Amino acid sequence: MKIRNIAIIAHVDHGKTTLVDQLLQQSGTFRENQHVVERAMDSNDLERERGITILAKCTSVVWNDVRINIIDTPGHADFGGEVERILSMVDGAVVLVDAAEGALPQTKFVVAKALKRGLRPIVVVNKVDRSDARADEVHDEVFDLFAAQGANDEQLDFPMLYASGRQGWADYVVEGHKEDLSSLFDLIVKHVPAPNVNKDAPFAMVASILEYDNFLGRILTGRVEHGTAKVNMPVRVLRTDGTIVETGRISKLLAFRGLERVPVDEVQAGDIVAIAGLSDATVSETIASPEVTEALHADPIDPPTLSMTFRINDGPLGGREGKKVTSRQIRERLFREVESNVAIKVTDSNETDAFEVAGRGELQLGVLIETMRREGFELTIGRPKVLTRINEETGEKEEPYEEVLVDVDEPYSGVVVEKLSVRKGVMQDMNPSGGGKVRLTFSIPSRGLIGYHNEFLTDTRGTGIMNRLFSGYGPWAGAIPGRRNGSLISAEDGVAVQYSLFSLQDRGTLFVSNGEKVYVGMILGEHSRENDLDVNPVREKKLTNIRAAGKDEALLLVPPRKMSLEQAIAYIEDDELVEVTPSAVRIRKLYLNPHDRKKNSRQKSA
């Protein structure tokens, strides 16, 4: 059977997974009466809750006797490592662009990677049924983007379709027949080349995706580059330098058929397959016949730009809510993550029972922490830090910079420009984007964006949209102001009492509610002033036999500000930690004892 391998790449929320749903539906993958969930490719719990794709996944459809292997990729820049890995498995790409939003930063990132690999993308302007669609302008934007990324003449002559993924149609003109996606299927078959592979050479493939199965163990997915893979055949695993990792046998070969993985006896070169039976092989390593001595080429992945410290939970409530609390268990889990996620790096920290975890951004590391929390881990997380480097030519310190694209209503543009300028952002462009909105482009150090997103949503009354993308390293920008307000810190262990919290409301914004467990050093809220304040949240009303006039007055508490995991991580300062357990997210001081905190602040000032 003829084969075509394609990736669907785009910015977040531009409709990749919804389009894949329709491709599966219209290719006859599902029975007519089969119940299929919306966004079927987002199978992970976190993906379904957040409405985003986190992991790259493969599926397969048949169109006119041609098997089309489709890989759905994440749209967030934080998960860019997933996109970089899977581009080596495909021979073509469908670039989806929103007809209203146009080419956004992540579109630029994935297009640059695809063009660098020599792929000739198909451009689909999606969501043309939106009331604010501007399909022709977006077409020009995409052409300018391709030209700016150094596309050659062949790549600049890209085929173009207009589509509505939700309605399930694609056509060469906006006012087309709007019937189905047959135009897209036919274009993929015609435009995407067949895999350029050697079917007669000994079997060899590069592992691009690693996952675990309770019954099969490690499952490695990749494209067969040479020869034929057969069940039970002996193989060896080679690192990129040619050294042998392990030898073994293929116990299971799983081919993709729709949403299912179906066991097969053999797979020809050019097809995408999942292999089970190996115990040590990991991503970017070559799985090959025993006679192969040279590893296949694997593209390097961009380095991480942000790190956090993962520590054991050594607070008074440690070990009460989770099952996995020791540093050994945390270490094993983190190093297992490194094997399957090449964009994450883990090193032992200078502190005892702590690890430095580096990744692409707060969202990527936040998803890792949330996944560990659901697995029963308890840990504490330090404030995100950017990874700096020294420029070898000038000897100067450099830090990561990001390109930030902000869409806001005109009345709020002033406050956004002011806040980002304070955080060392430099405005590079300002254009009206229609509908009373303004599109602002900034270059800003990654440090300046840590903790800004919540403030941004507050300033724009929740209407602003901010997209960001790592653009490279630049000179160290100097000190960036952090949070202005101090903290309300618990001075007692126990359970928070309504009577006490009522009197603390005037001091600032509370994070805890009546009946929550508290301990010395735990942060109860944000102080209305710049200094930290130790308070007593467990003080109860003294009972006497004297009747007072206001005795029965109701104590009404303002609802506390409950923070999500990402919000808590963005909120903390250098001397604070986020305590993460399966049932709670708390904020605490690094030093719980007030005397230790004073001693540490004196040492810093000295």
Coordinates of C-alpha atoms in Angstrom, one line a residue:
M1 CA 0.0 0.0 0.0
K2 CA 1.2 3.5 -0.8
I3 CA 2.1 5.6 2.3
R4 CA 2.1 9.3 3.1
N5 CA 3.4 10.6 6.5
I6 CA 2.2 14.1 7.6
A7 CA 2.2 16.2 10.7
I8 CA -0.5 18.8 11.5
I9 CA 1.3 21.8 13.0
A10 CA -0.1 25.1 14.2
H11 CA -0.4 27.6 17.0
V12 CA -2.5 26.6 20.1
D13 CA -6.3 26.7 19.5
H14 CA -6.1 27.0 15.7
G15 CA -8.1 23.7 15.3
K16 CA -5.6 20.9 14.8
T17 CA -7.3 18.2 16.9
T18 CA -10.8 19.2 15.7
L19 CA -9.6 18.8 12.0
V20 CA -8.1 15.4 12.8
D21 CA -11.5 14.4 14.2
Q22 CA -13.1 15.2 10.8
L23 CA -10.4 13.5 8.8
L24 CA -11.0 10.3 10.8
Q25 CA -14.8 10.6 10.4
Q26 CA -14.8 11.3 6.7
S27 CA -12.2 8.6 5.8
G28 CA -14.6 5.9 7.1
T29 CA -12.4 5.0 10.2
F30 CA -15.5 4.9 12.5
R31 CA -18.7 2.9 12.0
E32 CA -21.8 5.0 11.3
N33 CA -23.3 4.2 14.8
Q34 CA -20.0 4.4 16.7
H35 CA -19.9 6.8 19.5
V36 CA -16.8 9.0 19.3
V37 CA -15.8 11.7 21.8
E38 CA -15.0 15.2 20.6
R39 CA -11.2 15.8 20.1
A40 CA -10.6 12.1 20.1
M41 CA -6.8 12.5 19.9
D42 CA -6.7 14.3 23.2
S43 CA -6.8 11.1 25.2
N44 CA -4.9 12.3 28.3
D45 CA -7.0 13.6 31.3
L46 CA -5.0 16.8 31.6
E47 CA -5.5 17.4 27.8
R48 CA -9.2 17.0 28.0
E49 CA -9.5 19.3 31.1
R50 CA -7.4 22.1 29.7
G51 CA -8.5 21.7 26.1
I52 CA -5.0 21.7 24.8
T53 CA -2.7 19.0 23.2
I54 CA 0.3 18.2 25.3
L55 CA 1.7 15.0 23.7
A56 CA 2.2 14.3 20.0
K57 CA 0.1 11.3 18.9
C58 CA -0.2 9.2 15.7
T59 CA -3.2 8.0 13.9
S60 CA -3.8 6.6 10.4
V61 CA -6.5 6.8 7.7
V62 CA -6.9 5.2 4.3
W63 CA -8.0 7.4 1.3
N64 CA -8.3 5.9 -2.2
D65 CA -5.9 3.0 -1.3
V66 CA -3.3 5.3 0.2
R67 CA -2.5 5.0 3.9
I68 CA -2.0 8.5 5.4
N69 CA -0.3 8.5 8.8
I70 CA -1.2 11.7 10.6
I71 CA 0.6 13.1 13.7
D72 CA -1.3 15.6 15.8
T73 CA 1.1 17.9 17.6
P74 CA 0.9 20.3 20.5
G75 CA 0.4 24.0 19.8
H76 CA 2.0 25.6 22.9
A77 CA 5.6 26.8 22.6
D78 CA 6.4 25.0 25.9
F79 CA 5.8 21.7 24.2
G80 CA 7.9 22.6 21.1
G81 CA 10.2 19.6 21.9
E82 CA 7.4 17.3 20.9
V83 CA 7.1 19.0 17.5
E84 CA 10.8 19.0 16.9
R85 CA 11.0 15.2 17.6
I86 CA 8.2 14.1 15.3
L87 CA 9.2 16.2 12.2
S88 CA 11.9 13.5 11.5
M89 CA 9.1 10.9 11.1
V90 CA 7.1 12.8 8.4
D91 CA 7.6 13.8 4.7
G92 CA 5.1 16.7 4.7
A93 CA 3.2 19.0 7.0
V94 CA -0.2 20.7 7.1
V95 CA 0.2 24.2 8.6
L96 CA -3.1 25.4 10.1
V97 CA -3.6 29.1 10.5
D98 CA -6.6 30.8 12.1
A99 CA -8.5 33.0 9.6
A100 CA -8.9 35.7 12.2
E101 CA -5.8 35.5 14.4
G102 CA -3.3 34.9 11.6
A103 CA 0.2 33.7 11.9
L104 CA 1.1 33.8 15.6
P105 CA 4.5 33.0 17.3
Q106 CA 4.1 29.3 17.6
T107 CA 3.2 29.2 13.9
K108 CA 6.5 30.9 13.2
F109 CA 8.4 28.3 15.4
V110 CA 6.9 25.2 13.8
V111 CA 7.1 26.6 10.2
A112 CA 10.8 27.4 10.7
K113 CA 11.5 23.9 11.9
A114 CA 9.5 22.3 9.0
L115 CA 11.3 24.5 6.4
K116 CA 14.7 23.7 7.9
R117 CA 14.0 20.0 7.4
G118 CA 13.2 20.7 3.7
L119 CA 9.5 19.9 4.0
R120 CA 7.1 21.5 1.6
P121 CA 4.1 22.4 3.8
I122 CA 0.4 22.6 2.8
V123 CA -1.2 25.8 4.2
V124 CA -4.8 25.5 5.5
V125 CA -6.5 28.7 6.6
N126 CA -8.9 27.3 9.2
K127 CA -12.1 28.8 10.8
V128 CA -13.1 30.9 7.7
D129 CA -16.6 30.6 9.1
R130 CA -15.7 33.1 11.9
S131 CA -17.5 36.4 11.7
D132 CA -14.1 38.3 12.0
A133 CA -12.3 36.1 9.4
R134 CA -9.8 37.8 7.1
A135 CA -8.7 34.9 5.0
D136 CA -6.9 36.8 2.2
E137 CA -4.9 39.0 4.6
V138 CA -3.8 35.9 6.5
H139 CA -2.7 34.3 3.2
D140 CA -0.4 37.2 2.6
E141 CA 0.8 37.0 6.3
V142 CA 1.7 33.3 5.8
F143 CA 3.6 34.1 2.6
D144 CA 5.6 36.8 4.3
L145 CA 6.3 34.4 7.2
F146 CA 7.7 31.7 4.8
A147 CA 9.9 34.3 3.1
A148 CA 11.2 35.7 6.4
Q149 CA 12.1 32.1 7.5
G150 CA 14.3 31.6 4.3
A151 CA 11.9 29.3 2.4
N152 CA 13.2 28.3 -1.1
D153 CA 11.2 28.8 -4.3
E154 CA 9.6 25.4 -4.1
Q155 CA 8.5 26.0 -0.5
L156 CA 7.2 29.5 -1.3
D157 CA 5.0 28.0 -4.0
F158 CA 2.8 26.3 -1.3
P159 CA -0.7 25.0 -2.0
M160 CA -3.4 26.7 -0.1
L161 CA -6.9 25.6 1.1
Y162 CA -9.6 27.4 3.0
A163 CA -11.4 25.3 5.6
S164 CA -13.7 25.0 8.6
G165 CA -12.6 22.1 10.7
R166 CA -15.7 22.2 12.9
Q167 CA -18.0 22.1 9.9
G168 CA -15.8 19.5 8.1
W169 CA -15.1 21.1 4.8
A170 CA -12.1 22.4 2.8
D171 CA -11.9 24.1 -0.6
Y172 CA -9.5 26.1 -2.8
V173 CA -11.8 29.1 -2.6
V174 CA -13.6 30.6 0.4
E175 CA -17.0 30.5 -1.5
G176 CA -16.5 26.9 -2.6
H177 CA -18.9 24.0 -2.4
K178 CA -18.2 23.5 1.4
E179 CA -19.1 19.8 1.2
D180 CA -16.3 17.7 2.7
L181 CA -12.5 17.4 3.2
S182 CA -11.9 15.4 0.0
S183 CA -9.9 18.4 -1.4
L184 CA -7.5 18.2 1.5
F185 CA -7.1 14.4 1.3
D186 CA -6.4 14.6 -2.5
L187 CA -3.9 17.4 -2.0
I188 CA -2.0 15.4 0.7
V189 CA -1.8 12.4 -1.6
K190 CA -0.7 14.5 -4.6
H191 CA 1.6 17.1 -2.8
V192 CA 3.3 15.1 0.0
P193 CA 6.1 12.8 -1.4
A194 CA 6.2 9.1 -0.6
P195 CA 8.8 8.2 2.1
N196 CA 12.3 8.2 0.8
V197 CA 13.5 4.9 2.3
N198 CA 15.6 1.8 1.4
K199 CA 13.4 -1.3 1.6
D200 CA 16.2 -3.7 0.8
A201 CA 18.7 -2.6 3.5
P202 CA 18.8 -4.2 7.0
F203 CA 16.0 -2.9 9.4
A204 CA 16.7 0.4 11.1
M205 CA 14.5 3.1 12.7
V206 CA 14.9 6.1 15.1
A207 CA 12.7 6.2 18.2
S208 CA 10.8 9.5 18.3
I209 CA 8.1 8.8 21.0
L210 CA 8.5 6.8 24.2
E211 CA 5.6 5.7 26.4
Y212 CA 4.9 3.0 29.1
D213 CA 2.3 0.3 29.1
N214 CA 1.5 -1.8 32.2
F215 CA 1.5 -5.0 30.1
L216 CA 4.0 -4.4 27.3
G217 CA 6.5 -2.2 29.2
R218 CA 8.3 0.4 27.0
I219 CA 6.7 1.2 23.7
L220 CA 8.9 3.2 21.2
T221 CA 7.3 4.8 18.2
G222 CA 9.1 5.9 15.0
R223 CA 9.3 5.5 11.3
V224 CA 11.0 2.5 9.8
E225 CA 13.8 4.0 7.7
H226 CA 15.3 0.8 6.2
G227 CA 14.2 -2.7 5.6
T228 CA 11.4 -4.6 7.2
A229 CA 10.6 -5.1 10.9
K230 CA 9.3 -8.5 12.0
V231 CA 8.0 -9.8 15.3
N232 CA 10.6 -11.7 17.3
M233 CA 13.5 -10.5 15.2
P234 CA 16.7 -9.8 17.1
V235 CA 17.7 -6.1 17.3
R236 CA 20.3 -3.9 18.8
V237 CA 19.9 -0.3 20.1
L238 CA 22.6 2.3 19.2
R239 CA 23.3 5.7 20.6
T240 CA 24.0 8.6 18.2
D241 CA 27.8 8.0 18.6
G242 CA 27.4 4.3 17.5
T243 CA 27.8 2.7 21.0
I244 CA 25.5 -0.2 21.9
V245 CA 22.8 0.4 24.5
E246 CA 21.3 -3.1 24.6
T247 CA 20.4 -6.0 22.4
G248 CA 17.0 -7.8 22.4
R249 CA 14.0 -9.0 20.4
I250 CA 10.9 -7.2 19.2
S251 CA 8.1 -8.9 21.2
K252 CA 5.3 -6.8 19.6
L253 CA 4.8 -4.7 16.5
L254 CA 1.9 -2.3 16.7
A255 CA 0.7 -0.5 13.6
F256 CA -1.7 2.5 13.7
R257 CA -5.2 1.9 12.3
G258 CA -7.5 4.8 13.0
L259 CA -7.4 5.4 16.8
E260 CA -6.4 1.8 17.5
R261 CA -2.9 0.2 17.7
V262 CA -3.2 -3.1 16.0
P263 CA -0.7 -6.0 16.4
V264 CA 1.0 -6.9 13.0
D265 CA 3.6 -9.5 12.0
E266 CA 5.8 -7.2 9.9
V267 CA 6.1 -3.6 8.8
Q268 CA 7.7 -2.2 5.7
A269 CA 10.1 0.7 5.4
G270 CA 8.2 4.1 5.4
D271 CA 5.4 3.1 7.8
I272 CA 5.1 4.4 11.3
V273 CA 5.2 1.7 13.9
A274 CA 5.3 1.1 17.7
I275 CA 7.8 -1.5 19.1
A276 CA 7.7 -3.3 22.4
G277 CA 10.2 -5.7 23.9
L278 CA 13.2 -3.4 24.8
S279 CA 14.0 -2.4 28.3
D280 CA 16.6 0.5 28.0
A281 CA 16.1 2.1 24.6
T282 CA 14.9 5.7 24.6
V283 CA 14.1 8.7 22.3
S284 CA 16.6 9.6 19.5
E285 CA 18.3 6.2 19.7
T286 CA 18.5 3.9 16.7
I287 CA 16.8 0.4 16.8
A288 CA 18.3 -1.8 14.1
S289 CA 19.2 -5.3 12.9
P290 CA 22.4 -6.8 14.6
E291 CA 24.5 -6.2 11.4
V292 CA 23.9 -2.4 11.5
T293 CA 26.9 -0.6 13.1
E294 CA 26.1 3.1 12.4
A295 CA 23.3 5.0 14.1
L296 CA 20.8 7.0 12.0
H297 CA 21.0 10.8 12.2
A298 CA 18.8 12.3 15.0
D299 CA 18.3 16.1 15.0
P300 CA 19.4 17.9 18.2
I301 CA 16.6 19.5 20.3
D302 CA 16.7 23.2 21.4
P303 CA 18.0 23.5 25.0
P304 CA 15.7 24.4 28.0
T305 CA 15.5 28.0 29.1
L306 CA 13.8 27.8 32.6
S307 CA 14.5 25.7 35.7
M308 CA 12.7 25.0 39.0
T309 CA 13.9 23.2 42.2
F310 CA 11.9 20.1 43.1
R311 CA 12.3 19.3 46.8
I312 CA 10.8 16.8 49.2
N313 CA 7.9 18.1 51.3
D314 CA 9.6 18.7 54.7
G315 CA 6.7 20.7 56.1
P316 CA 4.6 19.7 59.2
L317 CA 1.9 18.2 57.0
G318 CA 4.3 16.2 54.9
G319 CA 3.4 12.6 54.3
R320 CA -0.3 12.9 55.4
E321 CA -1.9 13.3 52.0
G322 CA 0.4 11.6 49.5
K323 CA 1.9 8.1 49.1
K324 CA 5.2 9.0 47.4
V325 CA 7.2 11.4 49.6
T326 CA 10.8 10.3 49.6
S327 CA 13.6 11.8 47.5
R328 CA 14.4 8.4 46.0
Q329 CA 10.8 8.1 44.6
I330 CA 10.9 11.7 43.3
R331 CA 14.3 11.1 41.7
E332 CA 13.2 7.9 39.9
R333 CA 10.0 9.6 38.6
L334 CA 12.0 12.7 37.3
F335 CA 14.6 10.6 35.5
R336 CA 11.9 8.4 34.0
E337 CA 10.3 11.7 32.6
V338 CA 13.7 12.7 31.1
E339 CA 13.7 9.5 29.0
S340 CA 10.4 10.1 27.3
N341 CA 10.6 14.0 27.2
V342 CA 13.8 15.2 25.6
A343 CA 13.0 18.8 26.2
I344 CA 13.4 18.3 30.0
K345 CA 16.8 18.1 31.9
V346 CA 17.2 16.9 35.5
T347 CA 20.3 17.4 37.7
D348 CA 21.0 17.0 41.4
S349 CA 20.8 20.2 43.3
N350 CA 23.3 21.7 45.8
E351 CA 20.6 21.3 48.4
T352 CA 19.9 18.0 50.1
D353 CA 16.9 16.0 48.8
A354 CA 16.4 18.5 45.9
F355 CA 16.7 18.4 42.1
E356 CA 17.0 21.1 39.4
V357 CA 14.5 20.4 36.7
A358 CA 14.9 22.5 33.5
G359 CA 12.3 22.8 30.7
R360 CA 10.9 25.1 28.0
G361 CA 8.5 27.1 30.2
E362 CA 6.2 27.4 33.2
L363 CA 3.4 25.5 31.5
Q364 CA 5.5 22.5 30.6
L365 CA 6.9 22.1 34.1
G366 CA 3.5 22.9 35.6
V367 CA 2.0 19.9 33.6
L368 CA 4.8 17.7 34.9
I369 CA 4.1 18.7 38.5
E370 CA 0.3 18.3 38.1
T371 CA 0.9 14.8 36.6
M372 CA 3.1 13.8 39.6
R373 CA 0.6 15.2 42.0
R374 CA -2.1 13.0 40.5
E375 CA 0.2 10.0 40.8
G376 CA 0.4 10.5 44.6
F377 CA 3.6 12.5 45.0
E378 CA 4.2 15.2 47.6
L379 CA 6.8 17.8 46.9
T380 CA 7.7 21.5 47.2
I381 CA 8.6 23.7 44.3
G382 CA 10.9 26.7 44.2
R383 CA 10.5 29.9 42.1
P384 CA 11.3 29.5 38.4
K385 CA 14.7 30.7 37.4
V386 CA 16.0 31.4 33.9
L387 CA 19.1 29.6 32.6
T388 CA 21.8 32.1 31.8
R389 CA 25.0 31.6 29.8
I390 CA 28.3 33.4 29.2
N391 CA 28.9 34.7 25.6
E392 CA 32.3 33.2 24.7
E393 CA 33.2 36.1 22.4
T394 CA 32.4 39.1 24.7
G395 CA 32.5 37.3 28.1
E396 CA 29.2 38.9 29.1
K397 CA 26.3 37.2 30.8
E398 CA 23.3 36.5 28.6
E399 CA 19.8 35.5 29.4
P400 CA 16.8 34.1 27.3
Y401 CA 14.6 36.6 25.5
E402 CA 11.0 36.0 24.3
E403 CA 8.9 37.5 21.5
V404 CA 5.5 38.4 23.0
L405 CA 2.5 39.1 20.9
V406 CA -0.4 40.8 22.8
D407 CA -3.9 41.3 21.5
V408 CA -5.8 43.8 23.7
D409 CA -8.7 46.2 23.6
E410 CA -7.5 49.7 22.9
P411 CA -8.4 51.2 26.3
Y412 CA -6.1 48.6 28.0
S413 CA -3.1 49.0 25.7
G414 CA -1.5 51.7 27.8
V415 CA -1.4 49.7 31.0
V416 CA 0.1 46.7 29.2
V417 CA 2.9 48.8 27.6
E418 CA 3.6 50.4 31.0
K419 CA 3.8 47.1 32.9
L420 CA 6.0 45.3 30.2
S421 CA 8.3 48.3 30.0
V422 CA 8.9 48.1 33.8
R423 CA 9.8 44.4 33.2
K424 CA 12.5 45.5 30.6
G425 CA 10.3 44.8 27.6
V426 CA 10.9 46.7 24.4
M427 CA 8.0 47.4 22.1
Q428 CA 8.8 46.5 18.5
D429 CA 5.5 46.9 16.7
M430 CA 1.9 48.2 17.3
N431 CA -0.9 47.7 14.8
P432 CA -4.7 47.8 15.0
S433 CA -6.0 44.3 14.5
G434 CA -9.7 45.2 13.9
G435 CA -12.7 45.1 16.2
G436 CA -11.3 47.8 18.5
K437 CA -8.3 45.7 19.4
V438 CA -4.5 46.5 19.1
R439 CA -1.8 44.0 18.5
L440 CA 1.5 44.8 20.3
T441 CA 4.8 43.0 19.7
F442 CA 7.5 43.1 22.4
S443 CA 11.0 41.6 23.0
I444 CA 11.4 40.9 26.7
P445 CA 13.6 38.8 29.0
S446 CA 12.0 35.6 30.0
R447 CA 12.5 36.7 33.7
G448 CA 10.2 39.6 33.1
L449 CA 7.3 37.3 32.2
I450 CA 7.5 35.1 35.3
G451 CA 4.4 35.9 37.3
Y452 CA 3.0 38.5 34.9
H453 CA 0.2 36.5 33.2
N454 CA -2.3 36.8 36.1
E455 CA -1.6 40.6 36.4
F456 CA -2.1 40.8 32.6
L457 CA -5.5 39.2 32.8
T458 CA -6.5 41.5 35.7
D459 CA -5.3 44.6 33.8
T460 CA -7.2 43.7 30.6
R461 CA -10.4 42.5 32.5
G462 CA -9.8 39.0 31.2
T463 CA -10.1 40.1 27.5
G464 CA -6.4 40.2 26.6
I465 CA -4.6 37.4 24.7
M466 CA -0.8 36.9 25.2
N467 CA 1.3 34.6 23.0
R468 CA 5.0 34.1 23.6
L469 CA 7.9 32.4 21.9
F470 CA 11.6 31.9 22.8
S471 CA 13.6 34.1 20.4
G472 CA 17.2 33.6 21.5
Y473 CA 19.7 34.9 24.1
G474 CA 20.5 38.5 24.7
P475 CA 22.4 40.7 27.1
W476 CA 21.5 40.5 30.8
A477 CA 18.8 43.2 31.4
G478 CA 19.6 44.0 35.1
A479 CA 17.2 43.9 38.0
I480 CA 13.5 43.4 37.3
P481 CA 11.1 44.4 40.1
G482 CA 9.1 41.5 41.6
R483 CA 6.0 41.4 43.7
R484 CA 5.4 44.6 45.7
N485 CA 3.2 43.2 48.5
G486 CA 4.4 41.2 51.5
S487 CA 2.8 38.1 52.9
L488 CA 0.6 37.2 55.9
I489 CA 2.4 34.3 57.5
S490 CA 0.9 31.9 60.1
A491 CA 2.6 32.1 63.5
E492 CA 0.7 29.1 64.9
D493 CA -0.1 25.4 64.0
G494 CA -3.7 24.3 63.9
V495 CA -6.9 24.9 62.0
A496 CA -7.9 28.3 60.7
V497 CA -10.8 29.8 62.7
Q498 CA -13.5 32.1 61.3
Y499 CA -13.3 34.5 64.2
S500 CA -9.6 35.0 63.6
L501 CA -9.8 35.2 59.8
F502 CA -12.5 37.9 60.1
S503 CA -10.1 40.2 61.9
L504 CA -7.3 39.4 59.4
Q505 CA -9.3 40.4 56.3
D506 CA -8.5 44.1 56.8
R507 CA -4.8 43.2 56.6
G508 CA -4.9 42.0 53.0
T509 CA -6.3 39.3 50.7
L510 CA -6.6 35.8 52.2
F511 CA -5.7 32.5 50.5
V512 CA -7.2 30.2 53.1
S513 CA -10.8 29.5 54.2
N514 CA -12.3 28.6 57.6
G515 CA -11.4 25.1 58.7
E516 CA -8.2 24.6 56.7
K517 CA -5.1 23.2 58.3
V518 CA -2.3 25.8 58.8
Y519 CA 1.2 25.6 60.3
V520 CA 4.0 28.0 61.3
G521 CA 5.6 29.6 58.2
M522 CA 2.6 28.9 55.9
I523 CA 1.5 31.9 53.8
L524 CA -2.2 32.7 54.6
G525 CA -2.6 35.7 52.2
E526 CA -1.1 38.8 50.6
H527 CA -0.4 41.7 52.9
S528 CA -1.8 45.1 51.9
R529 CA 1.7 46.6 52.6
E530 CA 5.2 45.7 51.4
N531 CA 6.4 44.0 54.6
D532 CA 5.7 40.4 55.8
L533 CA 3.5 40.1 58.8
D534 CA 3.2 37.1 61.2
V535 CA -0.4 36.6 62.3
N536 CA -2.4 34.1 64.4
P537 CA -5.2 32.4 62.3
V538 CA -6.2 29.9 65.0
R539 CA -7.2 32.4 67.8
E540 CA -10.8 31.6 69.0
K541 CA -13.2 33.9 70.7
K542 CA -13.0 33.8 74.5
L543 CA -16.2 32.6 76.0
T544 CA -17.5 34.5 79.0
N545 CA -20.8 34.7 80.9
I546 CA -21.0 38.4 80.2
R547 CA -23.4 39.3 77.5
A548 CA -22.2 42.0 75.0
A549 CA -24.3 44.1 72.6
G550 CA -22.6 42.8 69.5
K551 CA -22.3 39.2 70.7
D552 CA -24.4 37.6 67.9
E553 CA -23.2 39.7 65.0
A554 CA -22.5 37.6 62.0
L555 CA -18.8 37.2 60.9
L556 CA -19.0 37.4 57.1
L557 CA -15.8 36.3 55.4
V558 CA -14.8 37.5 51.9
P559 CA -14.2 34.4 49.7
P560 CA -10.5 33.6 49.7
R561 CA -8.4 33.8 46.5
K562 CA -7.8 30.2 45.5
M563 CA -4.8 29.7 43.3
S564 CA -4.2 27.0 40.7
L565 CA -0.8 25.3 40.6
E566 CA 0.5 27.6 37.8
Q567 CA -0.7 30.7 39.6
A568 CA 1.0 29.7 42.8
I569 CA 4.3 29.0 41.1
A570 CA 4.1 32.4 39.3
Y571 CA 3.2 34.2 42.6
I572 CA 6.0 33.1 44.9
E573 CA 9.3 35.0 45.5
D574 CA 12.8 33.5 46.0
D575 CA 12.3 32.9 49.7
E576 CA 9.0 31.0 49.2
L577 CA 7.9 27.5 48.1
V578 CA 4.8 25.9 46.7
E579 CA 3.8 22.8 48.6
V580 CA 2.1 20.3 46.2
T581 CA 0.2 17.3 47.5
P582 CA -2.6 15.2 45.8
S583 CA -5.3 17.1 47.7
A584 CA -3.9 20.6 48.2
V585 CA -1.6 23.4 46.8
R586 CA -0.2 25.6 49.6
I587 CA 2.3 28.4 49.7
R588 CA 4.9 28.6 52.5
K589 CA 8.2 30.3 53.4
L590 CA 11.5 28.5 52.6
Y591 CA 12.4 28.9 56.3
L592 CA 9.3 28.1 58.4
N593 CA 10.8 29.3 61.7
P594 CA 10.5 33.2 62.0
H595 CA 14.0 33.3 63.7
D596 CA 15.6 31.5 60.8
R597 CA 13.9 33.9 58.4
K598 CA 15.3 36.9 60.2
K599 CA 18.8 35.3 60.4
N600 CA 18.7 34.6 56.7
S601 CA 17.6 38.1 55.7
R602 CA 20.4 39.6 57.9
Q603 CA 23.0 37.4 56.2
K604 CA 21.7 38.5 52.8
S605 CA 21.8 42.2 53.6
A606 CA 25.3 41.8 55.1

